[in-house]
Amino acid sequence: MTETEKSSRLSFNDIDYARDENNNEIKVEAPKDIERLEEISEMRNEQRKL
């Protein structure tokens, strides 16, 4: 794999980080498979229509 091929890849992990009300960092499991991303996209689209 060339450097160009490496730099053109995009990847995600299933852990997001958030802050709670006390400013503590917490890990949130957030699957990013195609099915889940499509589901989120559909939900957001419906919310925009309201």
PDB file of N, CA and C in Angstrom:
ATOM      1  N   MET A   1       0.853  -1.187   0.000  1.00  0.00           N
ATOM      2  CA  MET A   1       0.000   0.000   0.000  1.00  0.00           C
ATOM      3  C   MET A   1       0.890   1.238   0.000  1.00  0.00           C
ATOM      4  N   THR A   2       0.602   2.165  -0.888  1.00  0.00           N
ATOM      5  CA  THR A   2       1.400   3.384  -0.982  1.00  0.00           C
ATOM      6  C   THR A   2       0.930   4.403   0.048  1.00  0.00           C
ATOM      7  N   GLU A   3       1.719   5.441   0.250  1.00  0.00           N
ATOM      8  CA  GLU A   3       1.343   6.509   1.187  1.00  0.00           C
ATOM      9  C   GLU A   3       0.059   7.202   0.740  1.00  0.00           C
ATOM     10  N   THR A   4      -0.113   7.366  -0.566  1.00  0.00           N
ATOM     11  CA  THR A   4      -1.333   7.994  -1.083  1.00  0.00           C
ATOM     12  C   THR A   4      -2.550   7.147  -0.749  1.00  0.00           C
ATOM     13  N   GLU A   5      -2.433   5.837  -0.921  1.00  0.00           N
ATOM     14  CA  GLU A   5      -3.545   4.946  -0.591  1.00  0.00           C
ATOM     15  C   GLU A   5      -3.866   5.002   0.898  1.00  0.00           C
ATOM     16  N   LYS A   6      -2.841   5.046   1.736  1.00  0.00           N
ATOM     17  CA  LYS A   6      -3.055   5.123   3.180  1.00  0.00           C
ATOM     18  C   LYS A   6      -3.763   6.415   3.559  1.00  0.00           C
ATOM     19  N   SER A   7      -3.358   7.529   2.979  1.00  0.00           N
ATOM     20  CA  SER A   7      -3.929   8.815   3.358  1.00  0.00           C
ATOM     21  C   SER A   7      -5.329   9.024   2.790  1.00  0.00           C
ATOM     22  N   SER A   8      -5.728   8.230   1.811  1.00  0.00           N
ATOM     23  CA  SER A   8      -7.050   8.411   1.226  1.00  0.00           C
ATOM     24  C   SER A   8      -8.106   7.536   1.895  1.00  0.00           C
ATOM     25  N   ARG A   9      -7.720   6.797   2.910  1.00  0.00           N
ATOM     26  CA  ARG A   9      -8.668   5.945   3.621  1.00  0.00           C
ATOM     27  C   ARG A   9      -9.319   6.707   4.758  1.00  0.00           C
ATOM     28  N   LEU A  10     -10.547   6.349   5.025  1.00  0.00           N
ATOM     29  CA  LEU A  10     -11.288   6.933   6.128  1.00  0.00           C
ATOM     30  C   LEU A  10     -11.773   5.787   6.992  1.00  0.00           C
ATOM     31  N   SER A  11     -11.562   5.893   8.291  1.00  0.00           N
ATOM     32  CA  SER A  11     -12.023   4.822   9.167  1.00  0.00           C
ATOM     33  C   SER A  11     -12.641   5.410  10.429  1.00  0.00           C
ATOM     34  N   PHE A  12     -13.474   4.617  11.067  1.00  0.00           N
ATOM     35  CA  PHE A  12     -14.155   5.021  12.283  1.00  0.00           C
ATOM     36  C   PHE A  12     -14.004   3.919  13.315  1.00  0.00           C
ATOM     37  N   ASN A  13     -14.100   4.292  14.578  1.00  0.00           N
ATOM     38  CA  ASN A  13     -14.225   3.271  15.604  1.00  0.00           C
ATOM     39  C   ASN A  13     -15.610   3.410  16.217  1.00  0.00           C
ATOM     40  N   ASP A  14     -15.990   2.460  17.059  1.00  0.00           N
ATOM     41  CA  ASP A  14     -17.339   2.455  17.614  1.00  0.00           C
ATOM     42  C   ASP A  14     -17.434   3.140  18.971  1.00  0.00           C
ATOM     43  N   ILE A  15     -16.416   3.869  19.361  1.00  0.00           N
ATOM     44  CA  ILE A  15     -16.429   4.576  20.638  1.00  0.00           C
ATOM     45  C   ILE A  15     -16.361   6.075  20.384  1.00  0.00           C
ATOM     46  N   ASP A  16     -17.320   6.796  20.955  1.00  0.00           N
ATOM     47  CA  ASP A  16     -17.309   8.257  20.935  1.00  0.00           C
ATOM     48  C   ASP A  16     -17.021   8.736  22.352  1.00  0.00           C
ATOM     49  N   TYR A  17     -16.582   9.952  22.468  1.00  0.00           N
ATOM     50  CA  TYR A  17     -16.303  10.532  23.776  1.00  0.00           C
ATOM     51  C   TYR A  17     -17.220  11.723  23.988  1.00  0.00           C
ATOM     52  N   ALA A  18     -17.722  11.835  25.210  1.00  0.00           N
ATOM     53  CA  ALA A  18     -18.624  12.933  25.555  1.00  0.00           C
ATOM     54  C   ALA A  18     -18.248  13.426  26.948  1.00  0.00           C
ATOM     55  N   ARG A  19     -18.819  14.533  27.334  1.00  0.00           N
ATOM     56  CA  ARG A  19     -18.609  15.086  28.673  1.00  0.00           C
ATOM     57  C   ARG A  19     -19.925  15.036  29.428  1.00  0.00           C
ATOM     58  N   ASP A  20     -19.863  14.617  30.703  1.00  0.00           N
ATOM     59  CA  ASP A  20     -21.073  14.630  31.516  1.00  0.00           C
ATOM     60  C   ASP A  20     -21.236  15.989  32.180  1.00  0.00           C
ATOM     61  N   GLU A  21     -22.253  16.120  33.026  1.00  0.00           N
ATOM     62  CA  GLU A  21     -22.548  17.418  33.640  1.00  0.00           C
ATOM     63  C   GLU A  21     -21.438  17.909  34.567  1.00  0.00           C
ATOM     64  N   ASN A  22     -20.547  17.003  34.992  1.00  0.00           N
ATOM     65  CA  ASN A  22     -19.409  17.386  35.834  1.00  0.00           C
ATOM     66  C   ASN A  22     -18.124  17.542  35.027  1.00  0.00           C
ATOM     67  N   ASN A  23     -18.258  17.581  33.713  1.00  0.00           N
ATOM     68  CA  ASN A  23     -17.140  17.746  32.784  1.00  0.00           C
ATOM     69  C   ASN A  23     -16.191  16.548  32.771  1.00  0.00           C
ATOM     70  N   ASN A  24     -16.673  15.379  33.203  1.00  0.00           N
ATOM     71  CA  ASN A  24     -15.881  14.160  33.119  1.00  0.00           C
ATOM     72  C   ASN A  24     -16.054  13.561  31.731  1.00  0.00           C
ATOM     73  N   GLU A  25     -14.952  13.091  31.163  1.00  0.00           N
ATOM     74  CA  GLU A  25     -15.027  12.460  29.851  1.00  0.00           C
ATOM     75  C   GLU A  25     -15.570  11.050  30.016  1.00  0.00           C
ATOM     76  N   ILE A  26     -16.551  10.700  29.210  1.00  0.00           N
ATOM     77  CA  ILE A  26     -17.105   9.357  29.243  1.00  0.00           C
ATOM     78  C   ILE A  26     -17.065   8.762  27.838  1.00  0.00           C
ATOM     79  N   LYS A  27     -16.938   7.440  27.792  1.00  0.00           N
ATOM     80  CA  LYS A  27     -16.947   6.733  26.515  1.00  0.00           C
ATOM     81  C   LYS A  27     -18.371   6.286  26.228  1.00  0.00           C
ATOM     82  N   VAL A  28     -18.791   6.475  24.987  1.00  0.00           N
ATOM     83  CA  VAL A  28     -20.133   6.104  24.563  1.00  0.00           C
ATOM     84  C   VAL A  28     -20.009   5.154  23.383  1.00  0.00           C
ATOM     85  N   GLU A  29     -20.621   3.978  23.504  1.00  0.00           N
ATOM     86  CA  GLU A  29     -20.598   3.051  22.382  1.00  0.00           C
ATOM     87  C   GLU A  29     -21.529   3.581  21.299  1.00  0.00           C
ATOM     88  N   ALA A  30     -20.985   3.768  20.113  1.00  0.00           N
ATOM     89  CA  ALA A  30     -21.743   4.350  19.005  1.00  0.00           C
ATOM     90  C   ALA A  30     -21.381   3.618  17.716  1.00  0.00           C
ATOM     91  N   PRO A  31     -22.069   2.507  17.442  1.00  0.00           N
ATOM     92  CA  PRO A  31     -21.757   1.735  16.235  1.00  0.00           C
ATOM     93  C   PRO A  31     -21.853   2.583  14.971  1.00  0.00           C
ATOM     94  N   LYS A  32     -20.917   2.382  14.080  1.00  0.00           N
ATOM     95  CA  LYS A  32     -20.880   3.170  12.846  1.00  0.00           C
ATOM     96  C   LYS A  32     -20.875   2.274  11.615  1.00  0.00           C
ATOM     97  N   ASP A  33     -21.633   1.187  11.692  1.00  0.00           N
ATOM     98  CA  ASP A  33     -21.760   0.357  10.500  1.00  0.00           C
ATOM     99  C   ASP A  33     -22.762   1.012   9.550  1.00  0.00           C
ATOM    100  N   ILE A  34     -22.799   0.563   8.337  1.00  0.00           N
ATOM    101  CA  ILE A  34     -23.634   1.188   7.308  1.00  0.00           C
ATOM    102  C   ILE A  34     -25.102   1.216   7.726  1.00  0.00           C
ATOM    103  N   GLU A  35     -25.593   0.128   8.291  1.00  0.00           N
ATOM    104  CA  GLU A  35     -27.000   0.072   8.688  1.00  0.00           C
ATOM    105  C   GLU A  35     -27.320   1.135   9.731  1.00  0.00           C
ATOM    106  N   ARG A  36     -26.456   1.284  10.723  1.00  0.00           N
ATOM    107  CA  ARG A  36     -26.696   2.274  11.780  1.00  0.00           C
ATOM    108  C   ARG A  36     -26.606   3.696  11.224  1.00  0.00           C
ATOM    109  N   LEU A  37     -25.650   3.957  10.370  1.00  0.00           N
ATOM    110  CA  LEU A  37     -25.524   5.293   9.785  1.00  0.00           C
ATOM    111  C   LEU A  37     -26.739   5.634   8.925  1.00  0.00           C
ATOM    112  N   GLU A  38     -27.263   4.659   8.193  1.00  0.00           N
ATOM    113  CA  GLU A  38     -28.479   4.880   7.403  1.00  0.00           C
ATOM    114  C   GLU A  38     -29.664   5.178   8.320  1.00  0.00           C
ATOM    115  N   GLU A  39     -29.764   4.448   9.431  1.00  0.00           N
ATOM    116  CA  GLU A  39     -30.850   4.674  10.390  1.00  0.00           C
ATOM    117  C   GLU A  39     -30.783   6.093  10.958  1.00  0.00           C
ATOM    118  N   ILE A  40     -29.604   6.530  11.332  1.00  0.00           N
ATOM    119  CA  ILE A  40     -29.422   7.890  11.860  1.00  0.00           C
ATOM    120  C   ILE A  40     -29.779   8.916  10.794  1.00  0.00           C
ATOM    121  N   SER A  41     -29.360   8.676   9.572  1.00  0.00           N
ATOM    122  CA  SER A  41     -29.660   9.589   8.474  1.00  0.00           C
ATOM    123  C   SER A  41     -31.166   9.731   8.272  1.00  0.00           C
ATOM    124  N   GLU A  42     -31.874   8.628   8.303  1.00  0.00           N
ATOM    125  CA  GLU A  42     -33.328   8.665   8.139  1.00  0.00           C
ATOM    126  C   GLU A  42     -33.997   9.414   9.293  1.00  0.00           C
ATOM    127  N   MET A  43     -33.536   9.179  10.525  1.00  0.00           N
ATOM    128  CA  MET A  43     -34.106   9.878  11.681  1.00  0.00           C
ATOM    129  C   MET A  43     -33.887  11.379  11.566  1.00  0.00           C
ATOM    130  N   ARG A  44     -32.687  11.791  11.188  1.00  0.00           N
ATOM    131  CA  ARG A  44     -32.381  13.219  11.054  1.00  0.00           C
ATOM    132  C   ARG A  44     -33.210  13.853   9.935  1.00  0.00           C
ATOM    133  N   ASN A  45     -33.388  13.130   8.857  1.00  0.00           N
ATOM    134  CA  ASN A  45     -34.195  13.629   7.750  1.00  0.00           C
ATOM    135  C   ASN A  45     -35.638  13.866   8.206  1.00  0.00           C
ATOM    136  N   GLU A  46     -36.195  12.942   8.959  1.00  0.00           N
ATOM    137  CA  GLU A  46     -37.559  13.101   9.473  1.00  0.00           C
ATOM    138  C   GLU A  46     -37.646  14.287  10.429  1.00  0.00           C
ATOM    139  N   GLN A  47     -36.622  14.478  11.259  1.00  0.00           N
ATOM    140  CA  GLN A  47     -36.617  15.600  12.206  1.00  0.00           C
ATOM    141  C   GLN A  47     -36.600  16.937  11.474  1.00  0.00           C
ATOM    142  N   ARG A  48     -35.894  17.006  10.356  1.00  0.00           N
ATOM    143  CA  ARG A  48     -35.832  18.254   9.588  1.00  0.00           C
ATOM    144  C   ARG A  48     -37.182  18.616   8.988  1.00  0.00           C
ATOM    145  N   LYS A  49     -38.013  17.622   8.738  1.00  0.00           N
ATOM    146  CA  LYS A  49     -39.324  17.862   8.135  1.00  0.00           C
ATOM    147  C   LYS A  49     -40.309  18.467   9.126  1.00  0.00           C
ATOM    148  N   LEU A  50     -40.048  18.313  10.420  1.00  0.00           N
ATOM    149  CA  LEU A  50     -40.985  18.814  11.443  1.00  0.00           C
ATOM    150  C   LEU A  50     -40.930  20.305  11.599  1.00  0.00           C
TER     151      LEU A  50
END
